[in-house]
């Protein structure tokens, strides 16, 4: 018996381009509707993907009224995610929302309660979890090959000066702490879900200032988990980064009692070492699958993997992760990081959650 395809609605057609491509390459999805305030971009996307122009609308209400849409993929600017998630849920749609899930916690309780009340599935689109080297690292770690995890180090450095051309990037609403660091911070919480405290520093670089950024673009943080394990995250966004041969923009290092491993964004590398063995694995043969639009600027392959996973979860009745609770604690951690930079002292995630009536998201004993 063939399953009915899931109807995909895409909101925000910049990065949304990747999920359109993912939907069109899947036999489990049907791209049913596209929405953006920018009608010219809507026409461009329909032409690019050979879609009937009538699938495009500038009205979110029209997209939500469309019975052919089962799931909405949200790719609007960060500060609009909360409102858009809530509107989709209230219209009875499942949601995949890109990172950062939310850009602060002001509506987190409402998002969590609405997701629970409607029973609709919400998944945070943490794309990097679905990138081949990081997925391999996770699976390798799960076999116990690296032993007991001792510490995690992650970073995301990128020359994102081009991003400043987007109007919202130069407003008070845009913060690299959420927009960029949500990738390595998610790695940290993937391996150490019980991070309880953070310290760190940030600054706005000269290039960021000249480019019109309102908030900092240079970060170093250290974390402590309830288990006593420690971790660190760094990021910079407004200047050249070191050559790919030497470094990979985004990386996640696990150090365990039996071995260490490193997942690297470029060139789709995964390297590991134990006392007895070591190897460098590459997934370069998947380059064309992951990066479909030339260069390395879009994430279509990751989105392909996560919509297939989301479809599996819907079919099996399982909860896709990161779910809203996990996503909200990661946002709380990013808010704690922001506060640590402002106060110059350590900040507890639990204290941040408590201020928003969200303390039920961490275990009572922490
Ligand atoms: N790896 C990843 O997962 C990844 C990568 C890049 C961007 N993103 C995320 O995707 C989101 C969008 O980023 P982007 O780079 O595409 O930005 P963008 O500015 O290029 O695109 C956002 C689009 O949303 C549209 N829009 C704004 N408000 C709207 C509204 N109320 N209704 C309908 N459309 C609206 C804009 O017209 C624009 O076309 C951000 O949250 C960003 O963090 C995720």
Short mmCIF file of N, CA and C in Angstrom, two decimals, residues 11 60-61 64 72 74 76 79-95 97 101-102 105-118 120 122 324 328:
data_model
loop_
_atom_site.label_atom_id
_atom_site.label_comp_id
_atom_site.label_asym_id
_atom_site.label_seq_id
_atom_site.Cartn_x
_atom_site.Cartn_y
_atom_site.Cartn_z
N UNK A 11 7.46 28.36 4.72
CA UNK A 11 7.31 29.77 5.10
C UNK A 11 8.69 30.40 5.18
N UNK A 60 0.25 34.22 5.01
CA UNK A 60 0.39 33.03 5.86
C UNK A 60 -0.99 32.45 6.17
N UNK A 61 -2.00 33.30 6.35
CA UNK A 61 -3.35 32.78 6.62
C UNK A 61 -3.81 31.87 5.48
N UNK A 64 -2.09 28.60 5.75
CA UNK A 64 -2.62 27.81 6.87
C UNK A 64 -4.03 27.29 6.59
N UNK A 72 4.30 22.58 8.26
CA UNK A 72 4.91 23.83 7.77
C UNK A 72 6.37 23.86 8.19
N UNK A 74 9.37 26.31 8.79
CA UNK A 74 9.49 27.76 9.07
C UNK A 74 10.94 28.22 8.90
N UNK A 76 11.67 31.83 8.50
CA UNK A 76 11.59 33.29 8.58
C UNK A 76 12.68 33.79 9.53
N UNK A 79 13.52 36.20 14.99
CA UNK A 79 12.62 36.82 15.98
C UNK A 79 11.14 36.59 15.65
N UNK A 80 10.85 36.01 14.47
CA UNK A 80 9.46 35.76 14.09
C UNK A 80 9.03 34.31 14.35
N UNK A 81 10.01 33.45 14.72
CA UNK A 81 9.70 32.02 14.84
C UNK A 81 8.56 31.75 15.84
N UNK A 82 8.62 32.38 17.01
CA UNK A 82 7.60 32.08 18.05
C UNK A 82 6.20 32.32 17.49
N UNK A 83 6.00 33.49 16.92
CA UNK A 83 4.68 33.84 16.39
C UNK A 83 4.27 32.85 15.28
N UNK A 84 5.22 32.51 14.42
CA UNK A 84 4.88 31.64 13.30
C UNK A 84 4.60 30.21 13.75
N UNK A 85 5.37 29.72 14.73
CA UNK A 85 5.10 28.37 15.26
C UNK A 85 3.68 28.34 15.84
N UNK A 86 3.36 29.35 16.64
CA UNK A 86 2.04 29.37 17.31
C UNK A 86 0.91 29.41 16.28
N UNK A 87 1.08 30.23 15.27
CA UNK A 87 0.01 30.33 14.25
C UNK A 87 -0.16 28.99 13.51
N UNK A 88 0.95 28.34 13.22
CA UNK A 88 0.85 27.04 12.51
C UNK A 88 0.17 26.00 13.40
N UNK A 89 0.57 25.93 14.66
CA UNK A 89 -0.02 24.94 15.57
C UNK A 89 -1.52 25.18 15.73
N UNK A 90 -1.89 26.46 15.89
CA UNK A 90 -3.31 26.78 16.11
C UNK A 90 -4.14 26.49 14.86
N UNK A 91 -3.47 26.43 13.71
CA UNK A 91 -4.18 26.07 12.48
C UNK A 91 -4.17 24.56 12.26
N UNK A 92 -3.61 23.82 13.23
CA UNK A 92 -3.65 22.35 13.14
C UNK A 92 -2.55 21.74 12.30
N UNK A 93 -1.45 22.50 12.12
CA UNK A 93 -0.34 21.97 11.30
C UNK A 93 0.79 21.48 12.20
N UNK A 94 1.50 20.44 11.74
CA UNK A 94 2.77 20.07 12.35
C UNK A 94 3.82 21.09 11.90
N UNK A 95 4.93 21.16 12.66
CA UNK A 95 5.93 22.21 12.37
C UNK A 95 7.34 21.64 12.39
N UNK A 97 10.75 23.79 12.56
CA UNK A 97 11.23 25.17 12.63
C UNK A 97 12.74 25.18 12.66
N UNK A 101 15.53 27.93 17.49
CA UNK A 101 14.10 27.64 17.65
C UNK A 101 13.35 28.93 18.01
N UNK A 102 13.84 29.61 19.05
CA UNK A 102 13.29 30.90 19.47
C UNK A 102 14.47 31.83 19.69
N UNK A 105 13.07 33.76 25.44
CA UNK A 105 12.12 32.84 26.08
C UNK A 105 10.76 33.46 26.35
N UNK A 106 10.53 34.68 25.84
CA UNK A 106 9.31 35.39 26.23
C UNK A 106 8.03 34.62 25.88
N UNK A 107 8.04 33.85 24.80
CA UNK A 107 6.83 33.10 24.44
C UNK A 107 7.04 31.58 24.50
N UNK A 108 8.11 31.17 25.18
CA UNK A 108 8.46 29.74 25.21
C UNK A 108 7.38 28.91 25.89
N UNK A 109 6.86 29.40 27.01
CA UNK A 109 5.83 28.65 27.74
C UNK A 109 4.61 28.43 26.84
N UNK A 110 4.24 29.52 26.14
CA UNK A 110 3.07 29.47 25.25
C UNK A 110 3.31 28.46 24.11
N UNK A 111 4.53 28.46 23.58
CA UNK A 111 4.86 27.51 22.50
C UNK A 111 4.77 26.08 23.00
N UNK A 112 5.35 25.84 24.17
CA UNK A 112 5.36 24.49 24.75
C UNK A 112 3.94 24.01 25.03
N UNK A 113 3.16 24.86 25.69
CA UNK A 113 1.79 24.47 26.07
C UNK A 113 0.91 24.28 24.83
N UNK A 114 1.11 25.12 23.82
CA UNK A 114 0.30 25.01 22.61
C UNK A 114 0.65 23.73 21.85
N UNK A 115 1.94 23.42 21.81
CA UNK A 115 2.34 22.16 21.14
C UNK A 115 1.70 20.98 21.86
N UNK A 116 1.75 21.00 23.17
CA UNK A 116 1.17 19.88 23.94
C UNK A 116 -0.34 19.83 23.76
N UNK A 117 -1.00 20.99 23.81
CA UNK A 117 -2.47 21.02 23.74
C UNK A 117 -2.97 20.58 22.37
N UNK A 118 -2.26 20.96 21.32
CA UNK A 118 -2.75 20.61 19.98
C UNK A 118 -2.36 19.18 19.61
N UNK A 120 0.15 18.41 18.03
CA UNK A 120 0.89 18.43 16.76
C UNK A 120 2.38 18.30 17.04
N UNK A 122 6.29 19.11 16.73
CA UNK A 122 7.17 20.25 16.43
C UNK A 122 8.61 19.75 16.55
N UNK A 324 10.13 20.49 21.31
CA UNK A 324 10.09 21.84 21.88
C UNK A 324 10.77 21.95 23.24
N UNK A 328 13.78 24.45 23.79
CA UNK A 328 13.63 25.59 24.69
C UNK A 328 14.77 25.62 25.72
#
